[in-house]
mmCIF file of C-alpha atoms in Angstrom:
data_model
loop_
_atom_site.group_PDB
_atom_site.id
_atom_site.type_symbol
_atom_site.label_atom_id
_atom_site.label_comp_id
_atom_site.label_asym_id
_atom_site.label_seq_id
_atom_site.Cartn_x
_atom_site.Cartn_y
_atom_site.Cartn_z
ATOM 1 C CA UNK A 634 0.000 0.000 0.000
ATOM 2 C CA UNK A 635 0.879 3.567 0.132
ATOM 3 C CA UNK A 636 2.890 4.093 3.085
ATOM 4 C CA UNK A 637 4.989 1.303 2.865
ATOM 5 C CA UNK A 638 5.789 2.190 -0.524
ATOM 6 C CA UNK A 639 6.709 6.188 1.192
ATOM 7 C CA UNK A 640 8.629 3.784 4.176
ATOM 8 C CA UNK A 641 10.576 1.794 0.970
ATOM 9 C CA UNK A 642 11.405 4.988 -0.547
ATOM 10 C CA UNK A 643 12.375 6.494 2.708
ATOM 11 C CA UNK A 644 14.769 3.618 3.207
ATOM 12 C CA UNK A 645 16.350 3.885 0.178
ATOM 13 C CA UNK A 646 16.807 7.759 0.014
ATOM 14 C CA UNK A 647 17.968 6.968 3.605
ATOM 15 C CA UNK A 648 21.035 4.547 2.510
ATOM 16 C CA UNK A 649 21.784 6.856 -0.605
ATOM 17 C CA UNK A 650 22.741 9.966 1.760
ATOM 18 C CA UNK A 651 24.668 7.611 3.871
ATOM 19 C CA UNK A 652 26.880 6.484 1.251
ATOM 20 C CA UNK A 653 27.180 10.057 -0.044
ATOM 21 C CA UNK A 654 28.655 11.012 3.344
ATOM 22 C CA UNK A 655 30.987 8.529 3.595
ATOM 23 C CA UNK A 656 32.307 9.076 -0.195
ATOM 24 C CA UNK A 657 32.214 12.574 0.696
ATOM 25 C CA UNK A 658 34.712 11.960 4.016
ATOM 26 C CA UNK A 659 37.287 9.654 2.063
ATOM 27 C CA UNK A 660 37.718 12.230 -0.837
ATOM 28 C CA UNK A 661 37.480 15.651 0.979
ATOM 29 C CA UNK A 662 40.744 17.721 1.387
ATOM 30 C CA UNK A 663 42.347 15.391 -0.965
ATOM 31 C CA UNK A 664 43.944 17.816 -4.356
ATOM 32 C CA UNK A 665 43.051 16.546 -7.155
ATOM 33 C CA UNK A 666 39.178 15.537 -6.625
ATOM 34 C CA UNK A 667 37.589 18.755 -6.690
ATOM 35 C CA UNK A 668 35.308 17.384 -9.186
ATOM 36 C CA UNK A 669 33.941 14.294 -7.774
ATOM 37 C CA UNK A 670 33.408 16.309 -4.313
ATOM 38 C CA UNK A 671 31.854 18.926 -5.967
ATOM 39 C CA UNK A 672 29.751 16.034 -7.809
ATOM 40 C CA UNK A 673 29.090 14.359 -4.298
ATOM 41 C CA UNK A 674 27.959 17.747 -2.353
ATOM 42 C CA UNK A 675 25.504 18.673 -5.538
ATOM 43 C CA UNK A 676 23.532 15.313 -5.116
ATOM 44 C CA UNK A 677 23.759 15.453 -1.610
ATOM 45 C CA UNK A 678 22.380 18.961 -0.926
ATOM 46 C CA UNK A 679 19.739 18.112 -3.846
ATOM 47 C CA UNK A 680 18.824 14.606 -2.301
ATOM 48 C CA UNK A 681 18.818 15.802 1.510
ATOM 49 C CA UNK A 682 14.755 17.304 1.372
ATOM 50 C CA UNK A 683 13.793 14.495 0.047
ATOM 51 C CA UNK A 684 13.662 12.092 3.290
ATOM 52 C CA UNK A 685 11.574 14.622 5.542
ATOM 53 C CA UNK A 686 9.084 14.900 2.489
ATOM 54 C CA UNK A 687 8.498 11.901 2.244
ATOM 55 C CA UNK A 688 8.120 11.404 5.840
ATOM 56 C CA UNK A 689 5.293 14.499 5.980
ATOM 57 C CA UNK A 690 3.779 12.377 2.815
ATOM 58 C CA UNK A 691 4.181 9.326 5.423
ATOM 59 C CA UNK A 692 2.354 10.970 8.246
ATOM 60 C CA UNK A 693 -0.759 12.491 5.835
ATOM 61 C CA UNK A 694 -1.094 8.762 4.849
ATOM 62 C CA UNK A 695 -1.919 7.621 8.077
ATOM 63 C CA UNK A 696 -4.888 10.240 8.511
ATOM 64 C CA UNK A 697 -7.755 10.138 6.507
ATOM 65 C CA UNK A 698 -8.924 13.652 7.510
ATOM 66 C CA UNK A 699 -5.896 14.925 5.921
ATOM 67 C CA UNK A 700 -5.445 13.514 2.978
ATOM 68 C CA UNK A 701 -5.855 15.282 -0.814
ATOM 69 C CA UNK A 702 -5.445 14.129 -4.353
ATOM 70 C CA UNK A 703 -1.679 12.385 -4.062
ATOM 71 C CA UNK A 704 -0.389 14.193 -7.334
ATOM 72 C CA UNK A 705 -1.955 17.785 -5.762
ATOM 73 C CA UNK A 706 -0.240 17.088 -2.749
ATOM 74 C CA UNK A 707 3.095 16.543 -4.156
ATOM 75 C CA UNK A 708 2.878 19.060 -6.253
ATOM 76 C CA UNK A 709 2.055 21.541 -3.645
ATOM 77 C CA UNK A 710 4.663 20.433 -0.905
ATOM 78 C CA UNK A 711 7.564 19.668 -3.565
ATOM 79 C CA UNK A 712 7.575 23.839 -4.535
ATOM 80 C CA UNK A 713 10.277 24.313 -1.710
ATOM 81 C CA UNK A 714 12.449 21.518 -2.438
ATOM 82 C CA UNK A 715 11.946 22.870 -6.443
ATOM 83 C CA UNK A 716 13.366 25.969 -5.545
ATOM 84 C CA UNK A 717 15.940 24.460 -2.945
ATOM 85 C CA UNK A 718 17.636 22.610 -6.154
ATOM 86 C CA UNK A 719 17.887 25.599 -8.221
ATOM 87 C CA UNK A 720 19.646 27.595 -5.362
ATOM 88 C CA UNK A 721 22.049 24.398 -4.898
ATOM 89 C CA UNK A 722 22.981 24.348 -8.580
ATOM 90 C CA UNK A 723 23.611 28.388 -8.440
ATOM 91 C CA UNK A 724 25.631 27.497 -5.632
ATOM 92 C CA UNK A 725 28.642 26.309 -8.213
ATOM 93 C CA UNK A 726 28.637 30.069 -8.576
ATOM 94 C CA UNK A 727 27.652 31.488 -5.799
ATOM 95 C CA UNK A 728 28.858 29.330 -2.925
ATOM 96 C CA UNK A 729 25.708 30.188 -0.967
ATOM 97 C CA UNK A 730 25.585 26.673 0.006
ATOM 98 C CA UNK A 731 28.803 25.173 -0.408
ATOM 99 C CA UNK A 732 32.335 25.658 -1.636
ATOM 100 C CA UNK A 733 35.511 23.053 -2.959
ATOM 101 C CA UNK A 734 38.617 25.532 -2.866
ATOM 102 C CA UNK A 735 41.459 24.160 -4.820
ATOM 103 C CA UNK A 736 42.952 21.698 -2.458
ATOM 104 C CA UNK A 737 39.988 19.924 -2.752
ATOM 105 C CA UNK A 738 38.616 20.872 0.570
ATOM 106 C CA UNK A 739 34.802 21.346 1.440
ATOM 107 C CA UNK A 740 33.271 24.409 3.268
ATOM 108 C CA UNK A 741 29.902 26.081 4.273
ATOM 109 C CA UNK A 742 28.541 28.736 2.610
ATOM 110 C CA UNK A 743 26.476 31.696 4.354
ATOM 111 C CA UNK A 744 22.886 29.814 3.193
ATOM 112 C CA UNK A 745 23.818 26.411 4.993
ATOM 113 C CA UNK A 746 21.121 27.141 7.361
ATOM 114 C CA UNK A 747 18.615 28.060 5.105
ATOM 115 C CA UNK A 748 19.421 24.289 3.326
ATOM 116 C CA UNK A 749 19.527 22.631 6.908
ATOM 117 C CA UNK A 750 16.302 23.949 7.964
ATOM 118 C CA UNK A 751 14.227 22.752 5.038
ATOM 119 C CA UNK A 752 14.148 19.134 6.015
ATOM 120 C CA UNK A 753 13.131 20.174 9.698
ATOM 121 C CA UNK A 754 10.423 22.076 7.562
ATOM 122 C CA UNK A 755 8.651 19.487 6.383
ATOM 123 C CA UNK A 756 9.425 17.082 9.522
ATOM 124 C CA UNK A 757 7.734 19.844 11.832
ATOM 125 C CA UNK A 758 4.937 20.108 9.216
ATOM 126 C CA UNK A 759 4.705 16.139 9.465
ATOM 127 C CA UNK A 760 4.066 16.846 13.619
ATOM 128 C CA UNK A 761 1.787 19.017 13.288
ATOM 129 C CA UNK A 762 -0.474 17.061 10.737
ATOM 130 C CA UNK A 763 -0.096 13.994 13.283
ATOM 131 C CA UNK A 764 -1.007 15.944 16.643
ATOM 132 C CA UNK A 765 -3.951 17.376 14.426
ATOM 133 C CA UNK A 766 -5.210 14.072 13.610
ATOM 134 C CA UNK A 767 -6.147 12.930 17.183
ATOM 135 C CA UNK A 768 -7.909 10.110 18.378
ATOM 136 C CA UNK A 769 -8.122 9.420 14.082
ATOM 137 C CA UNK A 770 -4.730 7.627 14.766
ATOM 138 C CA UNK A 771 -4.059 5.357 17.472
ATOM 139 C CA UNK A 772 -2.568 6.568 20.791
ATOM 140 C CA UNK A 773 1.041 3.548 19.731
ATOM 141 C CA UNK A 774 1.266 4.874 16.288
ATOM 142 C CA UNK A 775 1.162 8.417 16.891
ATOM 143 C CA UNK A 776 3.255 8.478 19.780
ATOM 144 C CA UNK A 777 5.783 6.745 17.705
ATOM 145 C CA UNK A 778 5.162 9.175 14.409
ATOM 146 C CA UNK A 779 5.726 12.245 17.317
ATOM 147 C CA UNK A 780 8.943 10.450 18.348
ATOM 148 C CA UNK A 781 10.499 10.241 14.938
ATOM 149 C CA UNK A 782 12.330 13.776 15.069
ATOM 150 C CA UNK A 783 13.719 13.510 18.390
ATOM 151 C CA UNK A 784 17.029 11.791 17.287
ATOM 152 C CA UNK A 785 17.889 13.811 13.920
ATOM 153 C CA UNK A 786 16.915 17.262 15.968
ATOM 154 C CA UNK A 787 19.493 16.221 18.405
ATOM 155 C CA UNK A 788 22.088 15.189 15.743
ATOM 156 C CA UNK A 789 21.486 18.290 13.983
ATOM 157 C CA UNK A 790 22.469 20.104 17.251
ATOM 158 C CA UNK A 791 25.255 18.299 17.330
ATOM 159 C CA UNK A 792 26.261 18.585 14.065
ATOM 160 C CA UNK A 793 26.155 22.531 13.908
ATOM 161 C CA UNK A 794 27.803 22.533 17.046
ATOM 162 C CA UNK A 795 30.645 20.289 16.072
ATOM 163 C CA UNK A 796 31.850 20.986 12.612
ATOM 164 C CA UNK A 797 33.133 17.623 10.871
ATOM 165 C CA UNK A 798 30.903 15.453 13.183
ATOM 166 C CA UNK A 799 27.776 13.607 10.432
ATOM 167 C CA UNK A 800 25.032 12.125 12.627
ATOM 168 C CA UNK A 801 21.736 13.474 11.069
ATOM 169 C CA UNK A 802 21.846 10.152 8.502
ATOM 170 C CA UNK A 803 22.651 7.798 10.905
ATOM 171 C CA UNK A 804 19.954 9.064 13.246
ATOM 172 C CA UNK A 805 17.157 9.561 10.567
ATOM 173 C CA UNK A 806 18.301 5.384 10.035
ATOM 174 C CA UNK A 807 17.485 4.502 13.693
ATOM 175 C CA UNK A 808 14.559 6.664 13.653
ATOM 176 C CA UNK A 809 13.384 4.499 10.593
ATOM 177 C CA UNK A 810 14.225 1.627 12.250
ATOM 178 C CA UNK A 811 11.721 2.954 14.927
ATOM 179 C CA UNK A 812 8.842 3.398 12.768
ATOM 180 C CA UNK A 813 9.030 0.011 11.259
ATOM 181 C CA UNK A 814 8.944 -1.708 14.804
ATOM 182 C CA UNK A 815 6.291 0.653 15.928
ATOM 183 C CA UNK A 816 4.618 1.568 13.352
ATOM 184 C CA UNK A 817 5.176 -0.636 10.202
ATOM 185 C CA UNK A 818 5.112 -3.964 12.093
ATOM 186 C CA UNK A 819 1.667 -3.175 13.884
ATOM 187 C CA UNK A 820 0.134 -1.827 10.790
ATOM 188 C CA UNK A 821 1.064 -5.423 9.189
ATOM 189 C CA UNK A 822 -2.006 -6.740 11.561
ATOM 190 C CA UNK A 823 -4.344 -3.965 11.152
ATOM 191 C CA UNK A 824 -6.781 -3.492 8.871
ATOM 192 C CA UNK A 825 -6.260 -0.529 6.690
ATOM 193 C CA UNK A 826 -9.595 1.608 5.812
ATOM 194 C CA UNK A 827 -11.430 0.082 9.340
ATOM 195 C CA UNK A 828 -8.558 0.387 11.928
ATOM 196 C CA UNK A 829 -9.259 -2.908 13.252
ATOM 197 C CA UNK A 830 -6.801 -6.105 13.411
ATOM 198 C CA UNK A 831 -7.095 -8.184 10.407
ATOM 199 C CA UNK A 832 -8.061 -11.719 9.417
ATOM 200 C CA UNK A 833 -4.130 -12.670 9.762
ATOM 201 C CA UNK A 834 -3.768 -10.699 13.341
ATOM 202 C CA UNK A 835 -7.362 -13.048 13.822
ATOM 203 C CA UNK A 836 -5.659 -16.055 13.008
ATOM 204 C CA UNK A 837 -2.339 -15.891 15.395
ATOM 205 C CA UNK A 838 -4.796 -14.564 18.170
ATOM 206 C CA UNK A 839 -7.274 -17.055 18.498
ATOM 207 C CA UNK A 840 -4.491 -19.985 17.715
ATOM 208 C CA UNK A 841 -3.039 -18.425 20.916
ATOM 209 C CA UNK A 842 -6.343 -18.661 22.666
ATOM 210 C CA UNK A 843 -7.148 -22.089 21.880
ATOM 211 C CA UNK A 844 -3.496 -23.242 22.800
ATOM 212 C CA UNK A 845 -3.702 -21.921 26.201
ATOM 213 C CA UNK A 846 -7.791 -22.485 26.415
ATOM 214 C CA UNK A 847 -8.419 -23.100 30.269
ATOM 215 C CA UNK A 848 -12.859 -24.096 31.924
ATOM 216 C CA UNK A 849 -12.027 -21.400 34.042
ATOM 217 C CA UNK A 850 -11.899 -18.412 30.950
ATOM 218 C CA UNK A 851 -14.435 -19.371 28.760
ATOM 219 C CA UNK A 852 -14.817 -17.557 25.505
ATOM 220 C CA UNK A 853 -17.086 -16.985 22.720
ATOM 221 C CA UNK A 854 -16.936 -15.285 19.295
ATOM 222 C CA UNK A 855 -19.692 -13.053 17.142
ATOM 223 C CA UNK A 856 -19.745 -13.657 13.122
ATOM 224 C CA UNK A 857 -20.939 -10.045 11.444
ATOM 225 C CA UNK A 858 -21.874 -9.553 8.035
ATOM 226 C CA UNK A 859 -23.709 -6.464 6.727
ATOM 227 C CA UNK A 860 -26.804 -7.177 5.646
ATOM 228 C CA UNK A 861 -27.033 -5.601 2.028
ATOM 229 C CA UNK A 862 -23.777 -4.364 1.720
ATOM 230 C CA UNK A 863 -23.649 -4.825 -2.278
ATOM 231 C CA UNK A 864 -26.898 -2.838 -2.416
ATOM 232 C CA UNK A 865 -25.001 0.147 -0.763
ATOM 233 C CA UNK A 866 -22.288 -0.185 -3.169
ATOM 234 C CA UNK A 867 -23.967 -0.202 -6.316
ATOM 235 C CA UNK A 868 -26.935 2.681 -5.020
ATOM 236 C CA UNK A 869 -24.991 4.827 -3.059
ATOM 237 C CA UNK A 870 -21.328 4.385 -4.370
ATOM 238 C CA UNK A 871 -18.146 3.140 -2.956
ATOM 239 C CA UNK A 872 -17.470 5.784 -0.775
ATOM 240 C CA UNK A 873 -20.624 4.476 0.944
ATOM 241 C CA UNK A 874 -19.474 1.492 1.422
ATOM 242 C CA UNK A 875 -16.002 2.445 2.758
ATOM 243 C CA UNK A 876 -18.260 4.727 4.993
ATOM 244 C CA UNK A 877 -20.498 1.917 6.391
ATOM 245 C CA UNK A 878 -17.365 -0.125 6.896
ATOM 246 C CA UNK A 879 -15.873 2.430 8.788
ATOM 247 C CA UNK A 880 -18.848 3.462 10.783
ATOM 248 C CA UNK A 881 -19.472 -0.251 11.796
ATOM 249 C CA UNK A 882 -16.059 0.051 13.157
ATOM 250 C CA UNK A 883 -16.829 2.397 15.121
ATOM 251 C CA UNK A 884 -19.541 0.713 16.383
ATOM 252 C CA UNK A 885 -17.907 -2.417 17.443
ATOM 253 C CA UNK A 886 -15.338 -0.487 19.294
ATOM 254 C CA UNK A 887 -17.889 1.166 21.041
ATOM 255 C CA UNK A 888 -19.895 -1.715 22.177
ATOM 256 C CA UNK A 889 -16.987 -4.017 23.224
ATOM 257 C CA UNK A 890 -14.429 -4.012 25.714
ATOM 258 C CA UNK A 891 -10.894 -3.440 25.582
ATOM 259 C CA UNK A 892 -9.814 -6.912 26.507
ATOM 260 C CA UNK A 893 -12.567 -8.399 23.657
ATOM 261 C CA UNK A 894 -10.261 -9.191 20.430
ATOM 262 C CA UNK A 895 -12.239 -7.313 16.995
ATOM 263 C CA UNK A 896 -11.357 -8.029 13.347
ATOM 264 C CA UNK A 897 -12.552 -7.723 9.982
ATOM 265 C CA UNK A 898 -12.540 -11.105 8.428
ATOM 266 C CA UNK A 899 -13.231 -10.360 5.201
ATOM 267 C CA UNK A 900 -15.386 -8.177 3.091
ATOM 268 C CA UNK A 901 -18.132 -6.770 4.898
ATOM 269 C CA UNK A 902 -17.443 -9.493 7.505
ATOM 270 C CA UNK A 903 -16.349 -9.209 11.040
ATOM 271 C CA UNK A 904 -15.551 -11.411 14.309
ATOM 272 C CA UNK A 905 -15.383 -10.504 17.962
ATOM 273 C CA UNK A 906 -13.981 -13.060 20.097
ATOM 274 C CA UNK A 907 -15.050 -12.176 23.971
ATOM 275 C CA UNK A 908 -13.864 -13.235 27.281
ATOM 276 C CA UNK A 909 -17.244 -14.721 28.718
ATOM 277 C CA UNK A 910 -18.102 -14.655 32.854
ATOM 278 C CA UNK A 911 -20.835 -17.262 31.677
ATOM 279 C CA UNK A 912 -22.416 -19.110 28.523
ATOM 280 C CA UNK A 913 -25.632 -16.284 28.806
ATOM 281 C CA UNK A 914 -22.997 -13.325 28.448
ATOM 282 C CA UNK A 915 -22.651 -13.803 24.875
ATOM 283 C CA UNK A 916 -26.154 -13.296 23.854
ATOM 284 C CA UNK A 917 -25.997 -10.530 26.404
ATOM 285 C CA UNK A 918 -22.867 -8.773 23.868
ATOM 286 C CA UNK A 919 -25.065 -9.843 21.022
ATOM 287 C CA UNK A 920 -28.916 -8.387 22.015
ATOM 288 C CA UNK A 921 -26.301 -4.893 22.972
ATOM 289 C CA UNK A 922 -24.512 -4.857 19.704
ATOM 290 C CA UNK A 923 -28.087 -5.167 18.261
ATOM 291 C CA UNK A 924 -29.565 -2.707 20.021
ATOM 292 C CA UNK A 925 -26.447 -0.361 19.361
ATOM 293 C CA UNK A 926 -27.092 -0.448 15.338
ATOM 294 C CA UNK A 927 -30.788 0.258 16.268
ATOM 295 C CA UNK A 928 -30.253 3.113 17.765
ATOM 296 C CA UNK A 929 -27.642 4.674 15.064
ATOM 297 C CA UNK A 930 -29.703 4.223 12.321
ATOM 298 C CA UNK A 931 -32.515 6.092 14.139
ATOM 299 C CA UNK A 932 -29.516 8.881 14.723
ATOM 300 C CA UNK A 933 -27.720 8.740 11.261
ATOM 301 C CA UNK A 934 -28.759 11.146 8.148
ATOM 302 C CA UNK A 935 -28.040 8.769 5.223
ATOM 303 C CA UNK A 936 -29.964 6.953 2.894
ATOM 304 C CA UNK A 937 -29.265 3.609 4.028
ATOM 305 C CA UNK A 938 -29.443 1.618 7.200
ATOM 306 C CA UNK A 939 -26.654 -0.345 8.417
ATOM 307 C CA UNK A 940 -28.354 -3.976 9.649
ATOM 308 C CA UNK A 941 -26.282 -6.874 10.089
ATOM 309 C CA UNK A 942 -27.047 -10.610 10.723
ATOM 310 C CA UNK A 943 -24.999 -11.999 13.859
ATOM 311 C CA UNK A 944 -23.978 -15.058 14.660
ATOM 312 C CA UNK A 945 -22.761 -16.830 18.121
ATOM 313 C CA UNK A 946 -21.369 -19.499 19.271
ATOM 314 C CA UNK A 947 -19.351 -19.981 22.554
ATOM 315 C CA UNK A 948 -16.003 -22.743 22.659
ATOM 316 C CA UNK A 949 -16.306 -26.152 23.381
ATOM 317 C CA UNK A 950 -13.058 -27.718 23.354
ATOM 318 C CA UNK A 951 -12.021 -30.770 21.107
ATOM 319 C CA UNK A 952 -9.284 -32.869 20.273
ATOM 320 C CA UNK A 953 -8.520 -31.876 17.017
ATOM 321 C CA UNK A 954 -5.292 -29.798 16.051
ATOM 322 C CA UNK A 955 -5.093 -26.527 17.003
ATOM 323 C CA UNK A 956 -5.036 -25.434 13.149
ATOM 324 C CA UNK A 957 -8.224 -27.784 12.228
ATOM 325 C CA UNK A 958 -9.905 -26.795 15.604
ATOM 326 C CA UNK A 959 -9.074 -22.998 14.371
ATOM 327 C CA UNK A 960 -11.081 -23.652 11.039
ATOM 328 C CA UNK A 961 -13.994 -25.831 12.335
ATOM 329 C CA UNK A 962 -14.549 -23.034 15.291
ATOM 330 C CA UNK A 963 -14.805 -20.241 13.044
ATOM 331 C CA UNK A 964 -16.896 -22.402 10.239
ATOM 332 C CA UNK A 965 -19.588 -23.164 13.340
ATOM 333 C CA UNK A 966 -19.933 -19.375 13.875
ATOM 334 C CA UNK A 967 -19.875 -18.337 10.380
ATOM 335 C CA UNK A 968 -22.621 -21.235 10.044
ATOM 336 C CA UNK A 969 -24.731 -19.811 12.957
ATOM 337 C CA UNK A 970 -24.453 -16.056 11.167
ATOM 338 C CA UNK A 971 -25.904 -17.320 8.112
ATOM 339 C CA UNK A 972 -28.536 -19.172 10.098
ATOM 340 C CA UNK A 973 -29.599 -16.196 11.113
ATOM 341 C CA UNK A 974 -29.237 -14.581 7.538
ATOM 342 C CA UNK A 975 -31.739 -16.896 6.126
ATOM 343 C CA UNK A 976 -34.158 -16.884 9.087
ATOM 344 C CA UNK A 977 -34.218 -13.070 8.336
ATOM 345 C CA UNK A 978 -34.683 -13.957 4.579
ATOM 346 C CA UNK A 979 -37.359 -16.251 5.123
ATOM 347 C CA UNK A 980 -38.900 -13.611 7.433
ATOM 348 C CA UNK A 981 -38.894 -10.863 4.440
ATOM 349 C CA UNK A 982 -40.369 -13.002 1.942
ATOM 350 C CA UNK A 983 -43.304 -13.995 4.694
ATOM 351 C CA UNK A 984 -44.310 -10.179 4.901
ATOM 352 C CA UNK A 985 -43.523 -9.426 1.191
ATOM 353 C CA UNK A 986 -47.120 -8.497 -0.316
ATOM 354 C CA UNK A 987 -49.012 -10.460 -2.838
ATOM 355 C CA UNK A 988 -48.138 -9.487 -6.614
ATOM 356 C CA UNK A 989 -44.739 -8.537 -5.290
ATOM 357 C CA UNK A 990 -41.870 -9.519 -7.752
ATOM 358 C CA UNK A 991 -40.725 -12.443 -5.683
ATOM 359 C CA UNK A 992 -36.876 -12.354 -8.076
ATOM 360 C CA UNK A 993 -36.331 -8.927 -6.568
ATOM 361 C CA UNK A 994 -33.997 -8.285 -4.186
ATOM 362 C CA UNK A 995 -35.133 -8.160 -0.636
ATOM 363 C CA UNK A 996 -34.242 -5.392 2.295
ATOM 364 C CA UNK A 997 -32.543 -7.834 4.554
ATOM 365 C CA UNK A 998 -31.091 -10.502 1.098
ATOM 366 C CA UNK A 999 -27.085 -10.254 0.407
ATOM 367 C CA UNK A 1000 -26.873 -11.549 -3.380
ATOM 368 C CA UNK A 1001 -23.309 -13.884 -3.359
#
């Protein structure tokens, strides 16, 4: 998806400066290679921007609320680094930014800081679009997005304060390393448009849970599908769809604990698997998740209601494999869901009136 593609690209622009820097160290003060240093500093000072962009890019991915046309957006926030490369390439001239006198020795120019600051630019813009997306991101990821300019602020400080010390690549390359363990790897579990873990974070967890199954923690799961779901689609557009998605989300979060484990399974399908005090409990989560859609369709101002057909079963223990005792649990409950999918199909056709086109798709009728 997008933002790993941003995180690839990251990485690579990443390992480019590094090896830029080094070249840059074994050649400089050394008569004789003004060209390739002056060669080196040019793609360097061009290349440097492009990180921090692509970390703001990064950030905007991550929050829906945010987000604009991608080729608008880098058109818009690519002006500065436009201009940035025109004032490095005048530099040959000018030595605004940079200089190679004729021992082959690097120096600053008077508009270093100008050329420094731009990355911390669009890294402070990147902050500021995460702290304004809230509660849209979760409380890990953002914490961890916040976190990413702490280390190449520092070796920036350092850097300006110590000439011939280069840290700001090497820390940008931890700070990397950061986001994929805190960001990257949890994102490879979560479900991208609903926020919730996916069928393969699903999987591991309830493996887990039947491994170390104890009488004394019983637990059941829910099987959710959206009734009519295609219907939405095709009347009311995909963005409808990705909205009733969403909103269900919502929903699920709302009604269930913390310690309950929610997924989308696939589709327009979820699963909650709940830690149970007794068997009753999990018709208890079911009649309140029931109730909960009730009520927000009576709320909502849209032209379709979100209904779903729920199924529940609670664990019973067997003694198959945990892998085949995975698949036959989650078969049972998708089983009861559709139960209840036809019971409400059968119910629709009961109450259709005579002379009704019987072929026609009915309110509460998913077509597969």
């Amino acid at each position: 998806d997008q933002p790993l593609r941003l995180f690839m690209a990251m990485l690579t622009i990443t390992c480019i400066m590094l090896s830029l820097d080094i070249a840059m160290r074994l050649i400089d003060g050394r008569p004789g290679n003004q060209a390739a240093l002056t060669g080196i500093m040019v793609a360097y000072y061009s290349i440097q921007p492009l990180a921090p962009f692509l970390w703001l890019l990064y950030c905007l991915e991550h929050q829906p609320g945010l987000r604009m046309p991608f080729p608008r957006r880098v058109i818009i926030l690519v002006l500065p680094i436009a201009v940035h490369t025109v004032l490095v390439i005048a530099s040959l001239a000018t030595a605004w930014f940079f200089s190679i006198d004729q021992s082959g020795t690097y120096h600053r120019g008077p508009g270093l800081p100008v050329s420094a600051g731009l990355p911390f630019f669009y890294i402070g813009l990147a902050m500021a679009a995460t702290l304004a997306g809230g509660r849209s991101i979760p409380k890990r990821i953002r914490s961890t997005l916040l976190g990413f300019a702490v280390l190449p602020f520092l070796a920036a400080l350092a850097q300006t304060l110590v000439y011939g010390v280069s840290l700001i690549w090497p820390a940008i390359a931890l700070s990397l390393m950061m986001i994929y363990l805190g960001v990257e790897g949890d994102l490879l579990a979560i479900d991208y448009l609903t926020g919730l873990q996916n069928r393969r974070s699903l999987n591991r967890y309830l493996q887990r849970r039947l491994r170390d199954y104890q009488p004394s923690r019983p637990f059941g799961a829910l099987m959710l599908d959206i009734d009519q779901f295609k219907n939405i689609n095709d009347t009311f557009g995909h963005q409808a769809g990705d909205q009733a998605l969403q909103e269900f989300a919502h929903l699920l979060r709302s009604c269930f604990h913390h310690q309950d484990f929610i997924a989308r399974y696939a589709g327009d399908e979820f699963v909650v698997l709940l830690e149970l005090s007794d068997p009753a409990s999990l018709q208890a989560a079911r009649d309140r998740l029931a109730e909960m859609v009730r009520r927000n369709n009576q709320q909502a101002r849209r032209g379709w209601n979100l209904d779903v057909s729920i199924g529940a079963l609670v664990y019973a223990p067997s003694n198959l494999p945990d892998g085949d005792e995975m698949a036959i649990f989650l078969g049972a409950v998708d089983e009861a869901m559709y139960r209840e999918k036809r019971r409400k199909c059968g119910e629709a056709h009961t109450m259709q009136p005579p002379g009704e086109d019987t072929d026609r798709p009915l309110p509460d009728t998913v077509a597969h």
